[in-house]
PDB file of C-alpha atoms in Angstrom:
ATOM      1  CA  MET A   1       5.043   3.184 -41.983  1.00  0.00           C
ATOM      2  CA  ALA A   2       5.700   0.027 -40.001  1.00  0.00           C
ATOM      3  CA  LEU A   3       8.573   1.818 -37.868  1.00  0.00           C
ATOM      4  CA  THR A   4       6.539   4.739 -37.048  1.00  0.00           C
ATOM      5  CA  GLY A   5       3.886   2.281 -35.845  1.00  0.00           C
ATOM      6  CA  LEU A   6       6.578   0.386 -33.815  1.00  0.00           C
ATOM      7  CA  ILE A   7       7.660   3.611 -32.291  1.00  0.00           C
ATOM      8  CA  MET A   8       4.176   4.728 -31.284  1.00  0.00           C
ATOM      9  CA  LEU A   9       3.563   1.217 -29.936  1.00  0.00           C
ATOM     10  CA  GLY A  10       6.803   1.671 -27.640  1.00  0.00           C
ATOM     11  CA  ALA A  11       6.010   4.975 -26.769  1.00  0.00           C
ATOM     12  CA  THR A  12       2.584   3.999 -25.426  1.00  0.00           C
ATOM     13  CA  VAL A  13       3.939   1.292 -23.383  1.00  0.00           C
ATOM     14  CA  MET A  14       6.414   3.355 -21.622  1.00  0.00           C
ATOM     15  CA  MET A  15       3.580   5.815 -20.733  1.00  0.00           C
ATOM     16  CA  SER A  16       1.542   3.043 -19.727  1.00  0.00           C
ATOM     17  CA  SER A  17       3.896   1.530 -17.620  1.00  0.00           C
ATOM     18  CA  CYS A  18       4.901   4.680 -15.708  1.00  0.00           C
ATOM     19  CA  SER A  19       1.016   5.329 -15.414  1.00  0.00           C
ATOM     20  CA  THR A  20       0.736   2.252 -14.064  1.00  0.00           C
ATOM     21  CA  LYS A  21       3.455   2.607 -11.076  1.00  0.00           C
ATOM     22  CA  MET A  22       1.814   6.217 -10.372  1.00  0.00           C
ATOM     23  CA  GLN A  23      -1.487   4.322  -9.747  1.00  0.00           C
ATOM     24  CA  ALA A  24       0.009   2.361  -7.459  1.00  0.00           C
ATOM     25  CA  ILE A  25       1.475   5.093  -5.582  1.00  0.00           C
ATOM     26  CA  ASN A  26      -1.791   7.213  -5.879  1.00  0.00           C
ATOM     27  CA  GLN A  27      -3.938   4.344  -4.506  1.00  0.00           C
ATOM     28  CA  LEU A  28      -1.263   3.552  -1.620  1.00  0.00           C
ATOM     29  CA  GLU A  29      -1.685   7.710  -0.803  1.00  0.00           C
ATOM     30  CA  ARG A  30      -5.830   7.416  -0.844  1.00  0.00           C
ATOM     31  CA  PHE A  31      -5.625   4.297   1.073  1.00  0.00           C
ATOM     32  CA  SER A  32      -3.558   5.937   3.789  1.00  0.00           C
ATOM     33  CA  VAL A  33      -5.974   9.000   3.785  1.00  0.00           C
ATOM     34  CA  GLU A  34      -8.870   6.527   4.000  1.00  0.00           C
ATOM     35  CA  LEU A  35      -7.482   4.751   7.196  1.00  0.00           C
ATOM     36  CA  ARG A  36      -6.304   7.900   8.611  1.00  0.00           C
ATOM     37  CA  ASP A  37      -9.801   9.318   8.587  1.00  0.00           C
ATOM     38  CA  ASN A  38     -11.762   6.182   9.171  1.00  0.00           C
ATOM     39  CA  SER A  39     -10.088   3.662  10.787  1.00  0.00           C
ATOM     40  CA  ARG A  40     -11.028   4.262  14.053  1.00  0.00           C
ATOM     41  CA  TYR A  41     -14.700   3.305  13.029  1.00  0.00           C
ATOM     42  CA  TYR A  42     -13.865  -0.070  11.225  1.00  0.00           C
ATOM     43  CA  SER A  43     -15.435  -3.272  12.479  1.00  0.00           C
ATOM     44  CA  VAL A  44     -13.798  -6.376  12.223  1.00  0.00           C
ATOM     45  CA  SER A  45     -14.824  -6.794   8.177  1.00  0.00           C
ATOM     46  CA  ASP A  46     -13.860  -3.541   7.414  1.00  0.00           C
ATOM     47  CA  TRP A  47     -10.459  -4.445   8.877  1.00  0.00           C
ATOM     48  CA  GLU A  48     -10.210  -7.392   6.748  1.00  0.00           C
ATOM     49  CA  ARG A  49     -10.847  -5.289   3.519  1.00  0.00           C
ATOM     50  CA  ALA A  50      -8.720  -3.483   4.505  1.00  0.00           C
ATOM     51  CA  GLY A  51      -5.901  -5.907   4.646  1.00  0.00           C
ATOM     52  CA  GLU A  52      -6.659  -7.430   1.789  1.00  0.00           C
ATOM     53  CA  GLU A  53      -6.234  -3.859   0.014  1.00  0.00           C
ATOM     54  CA  PHE A  54      -3.140  -3.164   1.441  1.00  0.00           C
ATOM     55  CA  VAL A  55      -1.933  -6.550   0.279  1.00  0.00           C
ATOM     56  CA  LYS A  56      -2.786  -5.803  -3.261  1.00  0.00           C
ATOM     57  CA  ILE A  57      -1.276  -2.278  -3.484  1.00  0.00           C
ATOM     58  CA  ARG A  58       1.910  -3.865  -2.251  1.00  0.00           C
ATOM     59  CA  LYS A  59       1.914  -6.290  -4.669  1.00  0.00           C
ATOM     60  CA  ARG A  60       1.250  -3.759  -7.577  1.00  0.00           C
ATOM     61  CA  ILE A  61       3.935  -1.449  -6.080  1.00  0.00           C
ATOM     62  CA  HIS A  62       6.622  -4.470  -6.166  1.00  0.00           C
ATOM     63  CA  GLU A  63       5.348  -5.216  -9.718  1.00  0.00           C
ATOM     64  CA  HIS A  64       7.348  -1.935 -10.378  1.00  0.00           C
ATOM     65  CA  GLU A  65       9.982  -1.819  -7.597  1.00  0.00           C
ATOM     66  CA  PHE A  66      12.824  -1.412 -10.135  1.00  0.00           C
ATOM     67  CA  ASP A  67      11.155   1.374 -12.055  1.00  0.00           C
ATOM     68  CA  TYR A  68      10.715   3.690  -9.122  1.00  0.00           C
ATOM     69  CA  THR A  69      13.048   6.860  -8.650  1.00  0.00           C
ATOM     70  CA  PRO A  70      14.659   6.815  -4.951  1.00  0.00           C
ATOM     71  CA  GLU A  71      12.397  10.111  -4.088  1.00  0.00           C
ATOM     72  CA  GLN A  72       9.086   7.508  -4.960  1.00  0.00           C
ATOM     73  CA  LYS A  73      10.605   5.081  -3.338  1.00  0.00           C
ATOM     74  CA  GLU A  74      10.667   6.934  -0.200  1.00  0.00           C
ATOM     75  CA  ARG A  75       7.443   8.191  -0.824  1.00  0.00           C
ATOM     76  CA  ILE A  76       6.124   5.112  -0.922  1.00  0.00           C
ATOM     77  CA  GLY A  77       7.956   3.927   2.314  1.00  0.00           C
ATOM     78  CA  HIS A  78       6.493   7.180   3.972  1.00  0.00           C
ATOM     79  CA  LEU A  79       2.864   6.016   3.185  1.00  0.00           C
ATOM     80  CA  GLU A  80       3.265   2.319   3.709  1.00  0.00           C
ATOM     81  CA  GLY A  81       4.656   3.365   7.131  1.00  0.00           C
ATOM     82  CA  GLN A  82       1.645   5.955   7.726  1.00  0.00           C
ATOM     83  CA  CYS A  83      -0.607   3.050   6.930  1.00  0.00           C
ATOM     84  CA  ALA A  84       1.260   0.427   9.284  1.00  0.00           C
ATOM     85  CA  GLY A  85       0.635   2.935  11.803  1.00  0.00           C
ATOM     86  CA  TYR A  86      -2.798   3.456  11.442  1.00  0.00           C
ATOM     87  CA  MET A  87      -3.034  -0.547  11.239  1.00  0.00           C
ATOM     88  CA  ALA A  88      -0.834  -1.005  14.199  1.00  0.00           C
ATOM     89  CA  LYS A  89      -3.742   0.962  16.439  1.00  0.00           C
ATOM     90  CA  GLY A  90      -6.119  -1.807  15.085  1.00  0.00           C
ATOM     91  CA  MET A  91      -3.823  -4.282  16.261  1.00  0.00           C
ATOM     92  CA  LYS A  92      -3.294  -2.999  19.843  1.00  0.00           C
ATOM     93  CA  ASP A  93      -6.924  -2.829  20.244  1.00  0.00           C
ATOM     94  CA  GLY A  94      -7.042  -6.535  19.517  1.00  0.00           C
ATOM     95  CA  ILE A  95      -9.019  -6.391  16.407  1.00  0.00           C
ATOM     96  CA  PHE A  96      -6.490  -8.114  14.182  1.00  0.00           C
ATOM     97  CA  ASP A  97      -6.590 -10.999  16.166  1.00  0.00           C
ATOM     98  CA  LYS A  98     -10.122 -11.729  15.149  1.00  0.00           C
ATOM     99  CA  ILE A  99      -9.193 -11.530  11.539  1.00  0.00           C
ATOM    100  CA  LYS A 100      -8.947 -14.601   9.634  1.00  0.00           C
ATOM    101  CA  GLY A 101      -6.677 -15.113   6.428  1.00  0.00           C
ATOM    102  CA  VAL A 102      -4.851 -11.978   4.950  1.00  0.00           C
ATOM    103  CA  GLY A 103      -4.980 -10.599   8.550  1.00  0.00           C
ATOM    104  CA  GLY A 104      -1.865 -13.284   9.440  1.00  0.00           C
ATOM    105  CA  GLU A 105      -0.113 -11.553   6.701  1.00  0.00           C
ATOM    106  CA  ILE A 106      -0.587  -8.166   8.057  1.00  0.00           C
ATOM    107  CA  LYS A 107      -0.453  -9.026  11.806  1.00  0.00           C
ATOM    108  CA  GLY A 108       3.620 -10.199  10.706  1.00  0.00           C
ATOM    109  CA  ILE A 109       4.274  -6.712   8.628  1.00  0.00           C
ATOM    110  CA  LEU A 110       2.964  -5.046  11.824  1.00  0.00           C
ATOM    111  CA  GLN A 111       4.632  -7.378  14.387  1.00  0.00           C
ATOM    112  CA  GLY A 112       7.991  -6.535  12.378  1.00  0.00           C
ATOM    113  CA  ILE A 113       7.257  -3.137  12.565  1.00  0.00           C
ATOM    114  CA  LEU A 114       6.332  -2.883  16.158  1.00  0.00           C
ATOM    115  CA  ASN A 115       9.721  -5.216  17.080  1.00  0.00           C
ATOM    116  CA  ALA A 116      11.892  -2.887  15.156  1.00  0.00           C
ATOM    117  CA  VAL A 117      10.816   0.216  16.669  1.00  0.00           C
ATOM    118  CA  THR A 118      11.005  -1.155  20.360  1.00  0.00           C
ATOM    119  CA  ASP A 119      14.558  -2.538  19.195  1.00  0.00           C
ATOM    120  CA  LEU A 120      15.726   0.926  18.557  1.00  0.00           C
TER     121      LEU A 120
END
């Protein structure tokens, strides 16, 4: 009886972990769609919230980085690239110069991406 309970607990933990790692990918996908559809209308405060959300999602994904398959990692990279592209447009418009706090981290990420692209 105790063994059955232990097996069920283990299965629940494994399913929960799988669910949580997929939730992070789904959040990133929804975030990318949100940026695609609405970021051109964002105010500075909207960009601040978006930057904070991007950092939170990236942290959730990082918690499971060793659990993702190569295909999932490719999908994550693609979605992060899309998000960075939308954010880069905001950076180009000078919005990120007005953002405090987390904006510095996002600005650094975007600057790294832009530098890598221009170095190719």
